[in-house]
Amino acid sequence: MKTVIGPTQRQFLADLRSYLDGLDPELVAATRAENIEDPMQPRENGRRFLRRLAADGWLGVSWPTEYGGQGRTEIEHWLFAEELYSRRLPNGLLTLNVIGPTLMLMGSEAQKADYLPRIINGDQVFAIGYSEPDAGSDLASLRTRAVRDGDEYVVNGQKIWTTGGDVATHYWLAARTGRPEDKHRGVSLFIVPMDAPGISITPIITQGGERTTSVFLDDVRIPASQRIGEENEGWAAIVCALNFERMFFHNEPRWELEQLAGWADAQGLLEGETPQAYALQERMGEHAVDVEICRLFALRGAGMLAAGQVPRAEASANKIWWGELRQRICNTGLDLVGEDGTIATGSPYAPAGGHLEHGLQSSPVWRFGGGTNEIQLDIIANHGLGMPR
């Protein structure tokens, strides 16, 4: 069997674990509690934690040394992200793993010089502005418009499901600069400070408790220098960023299965020679295999990135498997828990710490966050299997 985890990677992981074990316990505990409550964006303690890692040279594991990284491969970066997630600590999800690499590939030299040092220092946090109320994940239908006015663009519109919009420093904003009938060929991508005049943010709390936002843009002026790539050609940068984003869905099912196994073990459900115990052991074994498949999907993507490729259909397959597996694990757990499974996260009486209940409540987001599963199936069919549109 071919393996990409060799002595170098195992030593890297040992060094990383030793470093993490030596961090300030108070900072780690506060960050973990914050991250379990809302893992989508680092907040106060998460930002402190990431700046600590940055100061110690542990952010940007796979970033080139010219941009302040360690210059390691994406395999080490994958190990880094997995280890951080296993400890329920932030790994710089969108900003470090998505925006930074996309800027390296598609940003201007001035944009790289401006943003990359601040990203790898943990000083900047990006939120992503793609979805709109009437367009959903169909980015080709977006209506937020950017009109050129001299050396600036004037932007008007509304975005929705901007996770972290209330804590981010900058906005990765898709806007229409061409005609509506041009679809994705008339879209441009911009970087905008979240405190720019004309931006207002409304919080949204989802049924799973995740905090997201709606962002309104009213005559927001953006220098043309903050456009990524050429006018009307932002689609390529959006696709590139989404592919990076979908490759970092991998470790949550593992953690949720651990919660389920811990609870079932504590209840004695896995013990004894009964049909029920055997059936549950079989189901848990199936989930454990599926979790490892999920890890292999992510590792395959990391291998492609290490080879200089950007996964596309592979990233979509990873994202679908990840989301549906999380739902299967939480379903198994709540079938076992029964009526007590309605006790919400935060209650001391919630079985498995309420994590399974919370996971199932959040599951609808997993179907469309990062692009709906239906769109991912189209990408797999067209780009992975070569089927006609």
PDB file of C-alpha atoms in Angstrom, residues 128-136 139 141-146 155-162 171 173-176 198-204 213-220:
ATOM      1  CA  ILE A 128     -16.592  35.318   2.509  1.00  0.00           C
ATOM      2  CA  GLY A 129     -19.403  37.121   0.674  1.00  0.00           C
ATOM      3  CA  TYR A 130     -20.813  34.922  -2.068  1.00  0.00           C
ATOM      4  CA  SER A 131     -24.431  33.948  -1.236  1.00  0.00           C
ATOM      5  CA  GLU A 132     -27.375  36.294  -1.738  1.00  0.00           C
ATOM      6  CA  PRO A 133     -31.025  36.089  -0.651  1.00  0.00           C
ATOM      7  CA  ASP A 134     -32.351  35.464  -4.189  1.00  0.00           C
ATOM      8  CA  ALA A 135     -29.388  33.509  -5.526  1.00  0.00           C
ATOM      9  CA  GLY A 136     -28.444  31.049  -2.796  1.00  0.00           C
ATOM     10  CA  LEU A 139     -23.265  32.518  -7.790  1.00  0.00           C
ATOM     11  CA  SER A 141     -27.220  34.746 -10.435  1.00  0.00           C
ATOM     12  CA  LEU A 142     -25.804  37.175  -7.887  1.00  0.00           C
ATOM     13  CA  ARG A 143     -27.160  40.727  -8.018  1.00  0.00           C
ATOM     14  CA  THR A 144     -24.813  42.741  -5.798  1.00  0.00           C
ATOM     15  CA  ARG A 145     -23.394  45.206  -8.275  1.00  0.00           C
ATOM     16  CA  ALA A 146     -20.026  46.977  -8.494  1.00  0.00           C
ATOM     17  CA  VAL A 155     -20.947  48.559  -4.599  1.00  0.00           C
ATOM     18  CA  ASN A 156     -24.602  48.086  -3.664  1.00  0.00           C
ATOM     19  CA  GLY A 157     -26.402  44.916  -2.648  1.00  0.00           C
ATOM     20  CA  GLN A 158     -26.995  42.371   0.086  1.00  0.00           C
ATOM     21  CA  LYS A 159     -25.173  39.204   1.047  1.00  0.00           C
ATOM     22  CA  ILE A 160     -26.433  36.468   3.327  1.00  0.00           C
ATOM     23  CA  TRP A 161     -24.865  33.580   5.273  1.00  0.00           C
ATOM     24  CA  THR A 162     -21.643  35.521   5.752  1.00  0.00           C
ATOM     25  CA  TYR A 171     -14.514  40.788   3.237  1.00  0.00           C
ATOM     26  CA  LEU A 173     -16.624  39.894  -1.869  1.00  0.00           C
ATOM     27  CA  ALA A 174     -18.101  38.670  -5.157  1.00  0.00           C
ATOM     28  CA  ALA A 175     -20.007  41.315  -7.113  1.00  0.00           C
ATOM     29  CA  ARG A 176     -21.456  41.683 -10.587  1.00  0.00           C
ATOM     30  CA  GLY A 198     -21.626  51.809   3.817  1.00  0.00           C
ATOM     31  CA  ILE A 199     -21.302  48.295   5.266  1.00  0.00           C
ATOM     32  CA  SER A 200     -23.854  47.233   7.875  1.00  0.00           C
ATOM     33  CA  ILE A 201     -24.119  43.772   9.427  1.00  0.00           C
ATOM     34  CA  THR A 202     -27.170  41.972  10.819  1.00  0.00           C
ATOM     35  CA  PRO A 203     -26.680  38.837  12.944  1.00  0.00           C
ATOM     36  CA  ILE A 204     -28.478  35.572  12.119  1.00  0.00           C
ATOM     37  CA  THR A 213     -24.707  37.323   9.349  1.00  0.00           C
ATOM     38  CA  SER A 214     -26.367  39.225   6.565  1.00  0.00           C
ATOM     39  CA  VAL A 215     -24.247  42.038   5.123  1.00  0.00           C
ATOM     40  CA  PHE A 216     -25.712  45.118   3.455  1.00  0.00           C
ATOM     41  CA  LEU A 217     -23.573  47.216   1.102  1.00  0.00           C
ATOM     42  CA  ASP A 218     -24.797  50.762   0.473  1.00  0.00           C
ATOM     43  CA  ASP A 219     -22.607  52.814  -1.896  1.00  0.00           C
ATOM     44  CA  VAL A 220     -19.463  51.116  -0.586  1.00  0.00           C
TER      45      VAL A 220
END
